[in-house]
Coordinates of C-alpha atoms in Angstrom, one line a residue:
Chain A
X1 CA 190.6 95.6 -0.7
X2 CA 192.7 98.2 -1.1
X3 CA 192.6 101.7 0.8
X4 CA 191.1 105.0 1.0
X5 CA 193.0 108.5 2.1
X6 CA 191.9 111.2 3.8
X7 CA 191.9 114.7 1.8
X8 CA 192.3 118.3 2.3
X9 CA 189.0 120.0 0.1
X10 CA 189.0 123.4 -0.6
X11 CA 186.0 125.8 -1.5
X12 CA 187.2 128.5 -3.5
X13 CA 183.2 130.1 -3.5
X14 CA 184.1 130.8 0.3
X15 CA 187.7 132.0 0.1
X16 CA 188.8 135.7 0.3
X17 CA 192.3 135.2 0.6
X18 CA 193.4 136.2 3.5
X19 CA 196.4 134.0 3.5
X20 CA 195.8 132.8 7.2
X21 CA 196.3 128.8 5.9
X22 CA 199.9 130.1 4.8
X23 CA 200.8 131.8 7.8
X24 CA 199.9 129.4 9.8
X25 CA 201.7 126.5 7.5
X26 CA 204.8 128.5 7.1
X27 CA 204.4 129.0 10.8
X28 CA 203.8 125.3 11.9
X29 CA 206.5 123.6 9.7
X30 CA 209.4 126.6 9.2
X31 CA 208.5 128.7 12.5
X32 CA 208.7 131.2 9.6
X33 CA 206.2 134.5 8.7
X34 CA 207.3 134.3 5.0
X35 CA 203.9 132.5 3.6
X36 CA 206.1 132.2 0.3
X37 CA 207.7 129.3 2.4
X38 CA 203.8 127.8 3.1
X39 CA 203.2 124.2 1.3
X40 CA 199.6 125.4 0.7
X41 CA 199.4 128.8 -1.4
X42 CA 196.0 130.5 -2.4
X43 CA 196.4 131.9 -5.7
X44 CA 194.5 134.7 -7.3
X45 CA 192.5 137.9 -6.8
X46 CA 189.8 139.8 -5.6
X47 CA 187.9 141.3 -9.2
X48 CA 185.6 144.0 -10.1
X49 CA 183.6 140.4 -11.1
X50 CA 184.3 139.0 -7.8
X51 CA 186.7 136.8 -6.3
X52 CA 188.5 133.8 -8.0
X53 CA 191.1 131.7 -6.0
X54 CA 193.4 128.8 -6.7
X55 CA 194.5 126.2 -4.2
X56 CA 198.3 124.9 -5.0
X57 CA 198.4 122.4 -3.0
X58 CA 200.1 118.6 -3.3
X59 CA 196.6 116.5 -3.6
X60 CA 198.1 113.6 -2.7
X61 CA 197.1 111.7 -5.9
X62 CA 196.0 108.3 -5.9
X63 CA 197.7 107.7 -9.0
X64 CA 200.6 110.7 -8.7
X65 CA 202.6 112.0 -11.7
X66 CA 205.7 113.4 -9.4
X67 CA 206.4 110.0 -8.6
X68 CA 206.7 108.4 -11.9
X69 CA 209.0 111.4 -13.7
X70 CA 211.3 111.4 -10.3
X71 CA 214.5 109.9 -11.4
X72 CA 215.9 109.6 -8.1
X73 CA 213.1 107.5 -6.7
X74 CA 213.0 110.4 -4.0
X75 CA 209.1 110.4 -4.2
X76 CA 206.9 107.5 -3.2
X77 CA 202.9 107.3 -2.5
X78 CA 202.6 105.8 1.1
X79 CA 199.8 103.3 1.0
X80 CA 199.2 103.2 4.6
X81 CA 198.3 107.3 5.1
X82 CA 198.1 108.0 1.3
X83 CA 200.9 110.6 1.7
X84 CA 203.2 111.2 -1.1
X85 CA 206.9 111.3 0.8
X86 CA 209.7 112.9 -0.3
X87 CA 213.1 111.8 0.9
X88 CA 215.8 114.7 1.3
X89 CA 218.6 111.9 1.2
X90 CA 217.8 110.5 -2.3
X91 CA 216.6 113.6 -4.4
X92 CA 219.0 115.3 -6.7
X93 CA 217.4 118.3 -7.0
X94 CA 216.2 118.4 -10.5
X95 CA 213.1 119.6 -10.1
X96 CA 211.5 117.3 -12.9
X97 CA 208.6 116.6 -10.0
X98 CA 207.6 120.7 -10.3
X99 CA 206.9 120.0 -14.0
X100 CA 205.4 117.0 -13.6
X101 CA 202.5 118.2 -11.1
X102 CA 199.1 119.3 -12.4
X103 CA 198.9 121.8 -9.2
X104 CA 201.7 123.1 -8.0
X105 CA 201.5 121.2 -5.1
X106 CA 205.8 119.9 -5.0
X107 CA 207.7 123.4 -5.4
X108 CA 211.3 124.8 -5.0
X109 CA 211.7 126.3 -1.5
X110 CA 213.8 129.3 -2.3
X111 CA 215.3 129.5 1.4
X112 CA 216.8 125.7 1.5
X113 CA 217.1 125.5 -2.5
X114 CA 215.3 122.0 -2.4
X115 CA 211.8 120.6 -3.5
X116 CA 209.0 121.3 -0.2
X117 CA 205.7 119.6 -0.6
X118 CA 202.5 119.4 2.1
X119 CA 202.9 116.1 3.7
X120 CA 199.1 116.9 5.7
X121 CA 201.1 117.5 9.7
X122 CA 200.8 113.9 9.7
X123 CA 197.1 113.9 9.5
X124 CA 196.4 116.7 11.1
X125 CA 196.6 119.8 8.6
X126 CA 197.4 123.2 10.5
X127 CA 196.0 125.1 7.6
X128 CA 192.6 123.6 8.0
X129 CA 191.8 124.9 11.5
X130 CA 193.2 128.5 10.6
X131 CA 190.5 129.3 7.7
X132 CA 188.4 131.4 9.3
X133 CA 185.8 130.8 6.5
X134 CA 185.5 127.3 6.2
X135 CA 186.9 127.0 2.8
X136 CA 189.1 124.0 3.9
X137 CA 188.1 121.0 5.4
X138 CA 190.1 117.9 6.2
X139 CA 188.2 115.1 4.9
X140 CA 188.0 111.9 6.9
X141 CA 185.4 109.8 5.7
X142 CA 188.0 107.4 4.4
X143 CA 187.7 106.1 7.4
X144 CA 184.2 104.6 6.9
X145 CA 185.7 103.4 4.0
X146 CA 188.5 101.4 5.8
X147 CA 186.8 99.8 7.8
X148 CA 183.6 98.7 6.2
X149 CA 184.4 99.0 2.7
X150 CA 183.9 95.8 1.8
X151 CA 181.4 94.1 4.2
X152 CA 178.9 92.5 2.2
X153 CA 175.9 95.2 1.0
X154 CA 173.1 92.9 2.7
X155 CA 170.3 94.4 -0.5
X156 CA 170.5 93.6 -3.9
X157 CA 172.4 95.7 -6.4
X158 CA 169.1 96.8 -7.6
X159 CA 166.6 98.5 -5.7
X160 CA 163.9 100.7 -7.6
X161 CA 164.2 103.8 -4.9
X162 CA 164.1 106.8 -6.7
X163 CA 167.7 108.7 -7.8
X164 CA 169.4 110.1 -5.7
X165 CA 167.0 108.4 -3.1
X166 CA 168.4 109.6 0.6
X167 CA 166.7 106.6 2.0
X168 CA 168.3 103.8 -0.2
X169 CA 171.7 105.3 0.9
X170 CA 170.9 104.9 4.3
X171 CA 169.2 101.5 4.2
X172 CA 172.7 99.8 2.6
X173 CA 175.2 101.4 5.0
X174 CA 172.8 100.7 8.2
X175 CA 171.9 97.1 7.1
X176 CA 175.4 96.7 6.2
X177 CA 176.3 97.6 9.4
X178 CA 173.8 95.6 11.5
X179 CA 175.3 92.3 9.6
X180 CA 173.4 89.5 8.1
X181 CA 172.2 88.3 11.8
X182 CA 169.2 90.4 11.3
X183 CA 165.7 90.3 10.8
X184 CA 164.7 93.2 9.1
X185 CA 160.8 94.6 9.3
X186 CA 159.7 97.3 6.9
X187 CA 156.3 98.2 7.5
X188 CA 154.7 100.0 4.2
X189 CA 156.5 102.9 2.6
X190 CA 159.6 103.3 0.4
X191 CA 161.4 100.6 1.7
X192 CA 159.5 97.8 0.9
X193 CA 158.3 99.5 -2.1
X194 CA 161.4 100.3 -3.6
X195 CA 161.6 96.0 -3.7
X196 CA 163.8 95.2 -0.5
X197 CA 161.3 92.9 0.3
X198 CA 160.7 91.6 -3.3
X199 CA 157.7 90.4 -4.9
X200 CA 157.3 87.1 -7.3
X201 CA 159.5 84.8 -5.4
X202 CA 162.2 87.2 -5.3
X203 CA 163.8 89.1 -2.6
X204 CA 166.0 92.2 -2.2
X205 CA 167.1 92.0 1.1
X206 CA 170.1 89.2 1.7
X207 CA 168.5 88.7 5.5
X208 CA 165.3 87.4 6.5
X209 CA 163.0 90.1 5.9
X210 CA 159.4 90.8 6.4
X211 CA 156.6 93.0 5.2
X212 CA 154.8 94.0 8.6
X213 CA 151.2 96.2 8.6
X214 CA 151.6 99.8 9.3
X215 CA 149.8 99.8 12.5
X216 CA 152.1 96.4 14.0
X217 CA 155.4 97.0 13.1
X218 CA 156.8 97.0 16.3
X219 CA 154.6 95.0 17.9
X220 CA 155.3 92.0 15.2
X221 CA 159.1 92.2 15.2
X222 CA 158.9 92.1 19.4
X223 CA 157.0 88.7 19.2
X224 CA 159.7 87.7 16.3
X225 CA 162.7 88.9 18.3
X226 CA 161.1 87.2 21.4
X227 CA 160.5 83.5 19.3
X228 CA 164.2 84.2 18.5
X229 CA 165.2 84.4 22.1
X230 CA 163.2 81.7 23.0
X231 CA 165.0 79.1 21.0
X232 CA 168.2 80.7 22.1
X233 CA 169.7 82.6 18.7
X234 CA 171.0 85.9 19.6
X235 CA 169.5 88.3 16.2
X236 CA 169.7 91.8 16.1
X237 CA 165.6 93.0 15.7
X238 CA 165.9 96.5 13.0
X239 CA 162.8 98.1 11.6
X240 CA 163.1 100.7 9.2
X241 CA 159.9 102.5 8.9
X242 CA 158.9 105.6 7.2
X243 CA 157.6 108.6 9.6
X244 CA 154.3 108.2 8.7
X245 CA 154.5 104.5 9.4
X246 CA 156.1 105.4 12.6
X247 CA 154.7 108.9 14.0
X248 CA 150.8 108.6 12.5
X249 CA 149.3 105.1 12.4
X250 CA 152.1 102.6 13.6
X251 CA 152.7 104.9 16.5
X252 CA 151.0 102.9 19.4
X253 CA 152.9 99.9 18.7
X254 CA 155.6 101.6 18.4
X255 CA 154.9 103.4 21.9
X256 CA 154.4 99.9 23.5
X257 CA 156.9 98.1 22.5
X258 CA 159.3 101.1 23.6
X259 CA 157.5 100.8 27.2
X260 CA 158.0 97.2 27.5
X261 CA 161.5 97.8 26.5
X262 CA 161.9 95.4 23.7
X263 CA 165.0 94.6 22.7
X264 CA 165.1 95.7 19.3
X265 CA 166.0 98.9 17.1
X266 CA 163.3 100.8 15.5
X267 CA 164.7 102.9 12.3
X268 CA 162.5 105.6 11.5
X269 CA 163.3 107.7 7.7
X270 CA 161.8 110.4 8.3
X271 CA 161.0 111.9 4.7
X272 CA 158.3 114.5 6.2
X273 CA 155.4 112.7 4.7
X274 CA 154.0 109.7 2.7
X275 CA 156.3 109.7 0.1
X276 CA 156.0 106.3 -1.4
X277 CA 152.2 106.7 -2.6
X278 CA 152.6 110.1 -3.6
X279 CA 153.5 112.4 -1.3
X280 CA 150.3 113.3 1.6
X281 CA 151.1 114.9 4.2
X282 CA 152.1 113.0 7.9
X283 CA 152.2 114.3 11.3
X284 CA 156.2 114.6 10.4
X285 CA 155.6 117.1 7.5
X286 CA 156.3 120.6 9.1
X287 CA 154.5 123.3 8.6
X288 CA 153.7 125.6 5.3
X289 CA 155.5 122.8 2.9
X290 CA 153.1 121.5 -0.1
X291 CA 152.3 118.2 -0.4
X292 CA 149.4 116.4 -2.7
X293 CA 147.1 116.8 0.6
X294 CA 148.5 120.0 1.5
X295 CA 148.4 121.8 -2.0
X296 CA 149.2 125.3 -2.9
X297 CA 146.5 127.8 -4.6
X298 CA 143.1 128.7 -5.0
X299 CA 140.2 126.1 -4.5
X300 CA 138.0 125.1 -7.8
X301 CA 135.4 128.1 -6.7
X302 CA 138.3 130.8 -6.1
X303 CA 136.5 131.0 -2.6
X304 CA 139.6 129.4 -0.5
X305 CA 143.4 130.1 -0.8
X306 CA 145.8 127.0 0.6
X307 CA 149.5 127.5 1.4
X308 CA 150.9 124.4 2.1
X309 CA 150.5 122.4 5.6
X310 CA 149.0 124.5 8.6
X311 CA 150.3 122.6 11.3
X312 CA 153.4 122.1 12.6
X313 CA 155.4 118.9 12.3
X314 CA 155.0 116.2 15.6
X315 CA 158.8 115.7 17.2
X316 CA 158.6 112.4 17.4
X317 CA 161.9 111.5 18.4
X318 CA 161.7 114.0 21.8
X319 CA 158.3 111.8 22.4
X320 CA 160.7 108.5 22.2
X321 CA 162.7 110.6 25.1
X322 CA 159.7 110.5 27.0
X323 CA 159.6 107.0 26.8
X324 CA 163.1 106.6 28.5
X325 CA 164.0 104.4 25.9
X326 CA 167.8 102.1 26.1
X327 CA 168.7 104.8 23.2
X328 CA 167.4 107.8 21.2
X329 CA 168.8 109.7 18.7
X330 CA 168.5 111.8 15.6
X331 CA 170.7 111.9 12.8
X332 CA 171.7 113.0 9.2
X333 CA 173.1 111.5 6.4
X334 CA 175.3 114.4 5.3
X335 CA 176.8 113.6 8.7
X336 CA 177.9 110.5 8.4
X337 CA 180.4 109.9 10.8
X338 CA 177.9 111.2 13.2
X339 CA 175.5 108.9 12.1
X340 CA 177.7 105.8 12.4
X341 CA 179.0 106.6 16.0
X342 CA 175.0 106.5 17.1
X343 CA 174.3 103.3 14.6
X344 CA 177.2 101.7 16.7
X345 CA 175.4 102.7 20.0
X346 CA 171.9 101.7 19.0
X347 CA 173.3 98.5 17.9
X348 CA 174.5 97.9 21.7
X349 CA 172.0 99.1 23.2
X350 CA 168.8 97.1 21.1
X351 CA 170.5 93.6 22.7
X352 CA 169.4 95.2 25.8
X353 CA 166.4 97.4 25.4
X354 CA 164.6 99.9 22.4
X355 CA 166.7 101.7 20.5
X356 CA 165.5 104.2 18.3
X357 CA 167.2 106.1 15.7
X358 CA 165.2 109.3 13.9
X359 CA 167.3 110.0 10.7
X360 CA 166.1 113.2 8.2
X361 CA 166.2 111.9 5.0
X362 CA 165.4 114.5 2.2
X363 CA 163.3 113.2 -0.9
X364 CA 164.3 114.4 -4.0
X365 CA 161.1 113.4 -5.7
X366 CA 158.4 114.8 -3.1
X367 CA 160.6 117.5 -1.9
X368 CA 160.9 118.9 -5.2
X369 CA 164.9 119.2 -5.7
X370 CA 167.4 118.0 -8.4
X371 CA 168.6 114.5 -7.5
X372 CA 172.0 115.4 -7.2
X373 CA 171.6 118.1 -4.5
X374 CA 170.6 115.4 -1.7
X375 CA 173.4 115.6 0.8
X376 CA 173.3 119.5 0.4
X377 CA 170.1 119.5 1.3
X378 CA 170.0 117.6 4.2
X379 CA 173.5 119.4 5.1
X380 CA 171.4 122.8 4.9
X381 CA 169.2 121.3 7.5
X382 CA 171.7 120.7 9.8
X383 CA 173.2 124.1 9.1
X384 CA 170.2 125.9 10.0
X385 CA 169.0 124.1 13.2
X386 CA 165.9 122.8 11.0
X387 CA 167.5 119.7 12.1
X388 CA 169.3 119.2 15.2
X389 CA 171.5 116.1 15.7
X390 CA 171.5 114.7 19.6
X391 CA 171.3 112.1 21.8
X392 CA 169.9 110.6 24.7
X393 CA 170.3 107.8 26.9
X394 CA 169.1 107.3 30.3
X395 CA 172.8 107.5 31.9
X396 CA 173.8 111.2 30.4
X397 CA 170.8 112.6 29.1
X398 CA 170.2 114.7 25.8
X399 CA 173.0 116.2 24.7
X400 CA 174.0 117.5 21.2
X401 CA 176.1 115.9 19.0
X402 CA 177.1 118.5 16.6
X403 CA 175.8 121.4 17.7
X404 CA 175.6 124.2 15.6
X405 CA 176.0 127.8 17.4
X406 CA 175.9 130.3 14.7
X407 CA 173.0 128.8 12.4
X408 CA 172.5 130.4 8.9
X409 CA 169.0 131.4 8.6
X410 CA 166.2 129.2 7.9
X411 CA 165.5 130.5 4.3
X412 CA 169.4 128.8 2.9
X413 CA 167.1 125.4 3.9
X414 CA 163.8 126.5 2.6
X415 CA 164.7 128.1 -0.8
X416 CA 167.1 124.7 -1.6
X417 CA 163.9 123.1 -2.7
X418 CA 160.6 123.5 -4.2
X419 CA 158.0 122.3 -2.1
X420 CA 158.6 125.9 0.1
X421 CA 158.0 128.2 -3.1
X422 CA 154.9 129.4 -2.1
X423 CA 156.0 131.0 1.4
X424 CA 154.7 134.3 2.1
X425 CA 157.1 136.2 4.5
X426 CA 155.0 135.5 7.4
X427 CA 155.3 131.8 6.8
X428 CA 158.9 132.0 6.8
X429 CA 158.9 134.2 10.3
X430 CA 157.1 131.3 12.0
X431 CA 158.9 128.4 10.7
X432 CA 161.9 130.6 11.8
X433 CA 160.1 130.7 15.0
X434 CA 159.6 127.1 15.3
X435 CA 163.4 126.0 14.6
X436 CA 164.2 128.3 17.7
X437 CA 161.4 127.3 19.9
X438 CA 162.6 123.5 19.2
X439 CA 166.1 124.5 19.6
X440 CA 165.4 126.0 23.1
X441 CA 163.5 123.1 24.1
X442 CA 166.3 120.4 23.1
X443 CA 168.8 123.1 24.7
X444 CA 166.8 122.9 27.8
X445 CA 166.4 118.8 28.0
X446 CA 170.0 118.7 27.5
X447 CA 170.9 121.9 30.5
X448 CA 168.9 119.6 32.7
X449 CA 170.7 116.8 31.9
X450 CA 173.8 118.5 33.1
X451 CA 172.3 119.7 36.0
X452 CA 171.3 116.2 37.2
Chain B
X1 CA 184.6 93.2 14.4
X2 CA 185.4 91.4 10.8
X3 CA 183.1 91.0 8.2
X4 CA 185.6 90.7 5.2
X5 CA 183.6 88.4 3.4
X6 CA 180.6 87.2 1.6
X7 CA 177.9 85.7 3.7
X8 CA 176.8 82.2 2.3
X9 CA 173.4 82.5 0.5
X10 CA 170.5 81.0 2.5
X11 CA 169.4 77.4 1.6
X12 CA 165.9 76.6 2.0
X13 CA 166.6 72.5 2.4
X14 CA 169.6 72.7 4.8
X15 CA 167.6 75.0 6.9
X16 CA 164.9 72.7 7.1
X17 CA 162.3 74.6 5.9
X18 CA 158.7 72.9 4.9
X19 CA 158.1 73.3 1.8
X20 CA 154.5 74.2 2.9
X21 CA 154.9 76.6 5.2
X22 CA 154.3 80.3 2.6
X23 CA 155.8 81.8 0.3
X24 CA 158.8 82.5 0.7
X25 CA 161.2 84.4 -1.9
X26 CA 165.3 82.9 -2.0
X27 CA 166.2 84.4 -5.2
X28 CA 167.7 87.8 -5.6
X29 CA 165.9 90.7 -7.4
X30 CA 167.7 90.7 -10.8
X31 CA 166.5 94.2 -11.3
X32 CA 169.4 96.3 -12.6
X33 CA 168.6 99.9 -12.6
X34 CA 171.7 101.3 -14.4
X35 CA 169.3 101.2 -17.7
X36 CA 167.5 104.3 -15.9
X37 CA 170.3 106.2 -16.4
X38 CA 170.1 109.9 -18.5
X39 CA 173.6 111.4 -17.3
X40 CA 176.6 109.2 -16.8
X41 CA 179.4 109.8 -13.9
X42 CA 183.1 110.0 -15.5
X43 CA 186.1 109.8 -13.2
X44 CA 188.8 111.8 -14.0
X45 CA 191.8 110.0 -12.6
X46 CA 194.0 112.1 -12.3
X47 CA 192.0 114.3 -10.4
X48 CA 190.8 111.1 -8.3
X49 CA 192.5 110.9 -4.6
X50 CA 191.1 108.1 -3.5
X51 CA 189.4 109.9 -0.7
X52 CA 186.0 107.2 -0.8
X53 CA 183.4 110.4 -0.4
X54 CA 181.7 109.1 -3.9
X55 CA 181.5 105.7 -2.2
X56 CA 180.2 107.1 1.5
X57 CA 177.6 108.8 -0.3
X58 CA 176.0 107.0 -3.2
X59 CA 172.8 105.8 -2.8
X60 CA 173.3 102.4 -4.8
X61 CA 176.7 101.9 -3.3
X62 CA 177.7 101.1 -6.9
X63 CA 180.9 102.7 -6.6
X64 CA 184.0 100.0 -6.7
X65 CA 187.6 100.3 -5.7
X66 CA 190.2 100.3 -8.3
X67 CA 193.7 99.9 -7.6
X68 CA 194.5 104.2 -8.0
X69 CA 191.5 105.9 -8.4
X70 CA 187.3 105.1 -7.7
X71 CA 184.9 104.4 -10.9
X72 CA 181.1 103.0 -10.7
X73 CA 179.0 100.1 -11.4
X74 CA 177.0 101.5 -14.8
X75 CA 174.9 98.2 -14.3
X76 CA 173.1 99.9 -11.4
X77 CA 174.2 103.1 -11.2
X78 CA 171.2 105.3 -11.7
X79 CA 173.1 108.5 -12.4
X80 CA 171.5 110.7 -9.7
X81 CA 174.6 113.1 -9.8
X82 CA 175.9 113.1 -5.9
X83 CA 178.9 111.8 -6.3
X84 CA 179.9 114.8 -8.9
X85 CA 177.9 117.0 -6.4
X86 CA 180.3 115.8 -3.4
X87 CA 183.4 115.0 -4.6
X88 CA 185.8 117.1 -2.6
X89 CA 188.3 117.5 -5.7
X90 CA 185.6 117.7 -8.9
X91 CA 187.2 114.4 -10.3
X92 CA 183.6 113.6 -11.3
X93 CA 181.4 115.2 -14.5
X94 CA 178.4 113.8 -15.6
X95 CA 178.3 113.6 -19.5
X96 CA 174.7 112.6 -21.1
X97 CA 174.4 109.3 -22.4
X98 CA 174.4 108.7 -26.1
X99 CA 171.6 107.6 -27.9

């Protein structure tokens, strides 16, 4: 395999050009104030149409022109960090590499008469920290990359989930990461119906897998996992079940086996509802979103007006809490990094009690959004404490994550998708509300935790 | 932790399993979903950096490595669009399939 970099992104929709990024480069690298000295420079202006801004900045390109048209040889990609390097000693100075660059990222530095270029602080970009609007970000996910790249996906290249499916994503980079010693229980929902556990002699899962009842999922893969133990082959026990298959009918199982302490971890998508046979509402669904059971509008006989669910959604992972289980935690897959740190925890901690991992997974299809705008979505959730990502263990307690102090208001979430249309103003105060209320409760669990 | 390899498929006979015990399914779903597809991801490469985001967040994992820039699977890549959505430097449009 070969190797992925990390990159600088910029966002131009939440620049305003302030400069800060090339003060503080200028700063870092020449101990200068003259930003025309910066390696990054924000190009363009604030219009009677609004603003529009450039980043000129070196990319670091994976297949970069500047190092091709360099006749010195002065230039070279480094395939370790991905940096493009120049070296002072070799260059002649004939600025052929300002030319050949698509974005002005290699430029003459007017001060030392010589080429400068952005060489990231050796991974750790000043300019980044310095926005004060978030329109850079340092992108590390590479690392994932690195390091599992290319494990074996344990599904089949084909599985029927739906575009853009949230939960298909997560299925291959968790059973991926769980390895092939695995038996893998998917009680009835999208999982299994999306074919990982196959049909007609054929299978979609590359580890033994099994197609438990909704009501036994846990229960079946602790007797399994136990049969396992018994004849002495260490196995890691997963079940990835959907929250209704989890919260609503396979919840006593569930419940026991995290009492007894099984050694296993439980999965649970959480796609707020029963998604696979056409969207009804679950305990998980919060409240005022429409579902086929939950509908919007007037009854047949005009006599009744429904706006979506009128209950609130169950928090089933704080009930796991209250279980003391080995490991409990919630998590998102537009935080992915996040999510693997706590899928390398739950991992540990199933081969010596319950683990249970509670991961949002926004569903294009019954959510009512455009396929592509998944990870936004479940970003937004995060964004605005609809979501919160923490922790627990019995050792330290609850404690956040990534903890998000200065939430944008519930409505960014809401208005991202369809099945929230309907919302009347009041319904929008309480779900507000409700994301403050459960924020204050998880900020409480985790003060306590502190405390003790 | 290593797992830079395939995983040998499992083998019903070596394993000892009777061959009346239940069903039970050894062949891989040949299903290829990349026929699903209305809009089609195109790397720009010269835009690509090689920073694996398309990769961390595609659904079908279809995305493969090549040696300077990322580009898909079109056998199962169902064209949902995230990768374009995400990519932190817009190498990625989607362009409608021809007829």
């Amino acid at each position: 395999m070969g190797r992925s970099f990390n990159t600088i992104a910029f966002d131009p929709s939440k620049c305003d050009g302030c400069g800060d990024c090339m003060r503080a480069c200028a700063s870092v690298k020449y101990d200068s104030e003259d930003t025309s000295r910066s390696l990054i420079q924000i190009l363009g202006r604030e219009t009677d149409k609004g603003s529009a801004f450039e980043l000129a900045l070196c990319r670091q390109c994976g297949d970069p022109k500047c190092t091709t048209v360099c006749p010195a040889g002065a230039l070279t990609k480094n395939g370790e960090s991905g940096v493009i390097e120049w070296d002072g000693s070799k260059c002649v100075d004939c600025l052929l590499c300002t030319i050949g660059c698509s974005y002005a990222g290699i430029a003459l530095d007017e001060t030392t008469g010589r080429v400068s270029k952005c060489d990231t602080c050796a991974g750790n970009p000043a300019c980044v920290p310095a926005c004060p609007h978030g329109a850079l970000r340092y992108v590390t996910t590479s690392n994932i990359y690195n390091e599992v790249g290319d494990w074996e996906d344990l599904f089949a290249p084909g599985l029927a989930g739906c575009q853009g499916c949230n939960t298909e994503l997560l299925m291959r980079h968790t059973l991926r990461r769980v390895g092939p010693d695995t038996v893998l229980a998917t009680p009835p929902g999208c999982v299994p119906g999306m074919g990982s556990v196959g049909f007609n002699g054929t299978t979609g899962t590359k580890v033994p897998v099994f197609h438990p009842l909704l009501t036994n999922t846990a229960a079946m893969l602790a007797g399994i996992k136990r049969q396992y133990k018994r004849v002495g082959r260490e196995i890691t026990a997963l079940a990835i079940a959907g929250d209704g298959g989890a919260s609503d009918v396979g919840f006593q199982s569930l419940s026991g086996a995290a009492e007894r302490g099984e050694q296993m971890l439980f999965m649970v998508v959480d796609n707020e509802g029963y998604m696979n046979t056409g969207m009804q509402r679950s305990s998980c669904t919060p409240y005022g979103a429409w579902t086929s059971t939950t509908p919007v509008g007037k009854s047949s006989d005009g006599s009744h007006l429904s706006q979506g669910k009128t209950q609130d959604a169950k928090n089933l992972p704080l009930i796991m809490v209250n279980h003391r289980c080995a490991y409990v935690a919630t998590a998102s897959t537009a935080y992915m990094e996040d999510l693997y740190e706590k899928l390398d925890k739950a991992i540990q901690a199933s081969k010596t009690g319950f683990a249970y991992l509670h991961v949002y997974s926004p569903c294009t299809t019954g959510w009512r959004f455009p396929t592509d705008q998944n990870m936004e979505v479940a970003r937004k959730a995060v964004e605005t404490n609809f979501v919160m990502l923490w922790e627990y263990t019995p050792d330290t307690g609850v404690h956040f994550t990534r903890p998000v102090d200065k939430p944008l208001p519930v409505t960014d979430y809401l208005k991202a998708m369809g099945r929230f249309r309907h919302l009347s103003p009041e319904q929008i105060e309480h779900i507000q509300k409700k994301v403050e209320e459960n924020r204050r409760i998880v900020e409480r669990l985790a003060e306590n935790a502190h405390a003790a | 932790m290593t797992r830079h390899h395939r995983y040998p498929a499992f083998d019903l006979v070596k394993a000892e399993v009777p061959d009346d015990l239940c069903p039970v399914a050894t062949d891989m779903s040949p299903m290829l979903p990349g026929d699903w597809r209305s809009m089609r991801p195109v790397v720009d490469r010269d835009k690509c950096v090689k920073c694996a985001v398309c990769w961390l967040y595609c659904p079908v994992q279809c995305v493969q490595e090549h040696a300077a820039w990322f580009d898909f699977n079109l056998a199962t890549c169902k064209g949902c669009g995230i990768c374009a959505n995400e990519c932190p430097q817009r190498a990625i449009t989607m362009v409608e399939e021809a007829k």
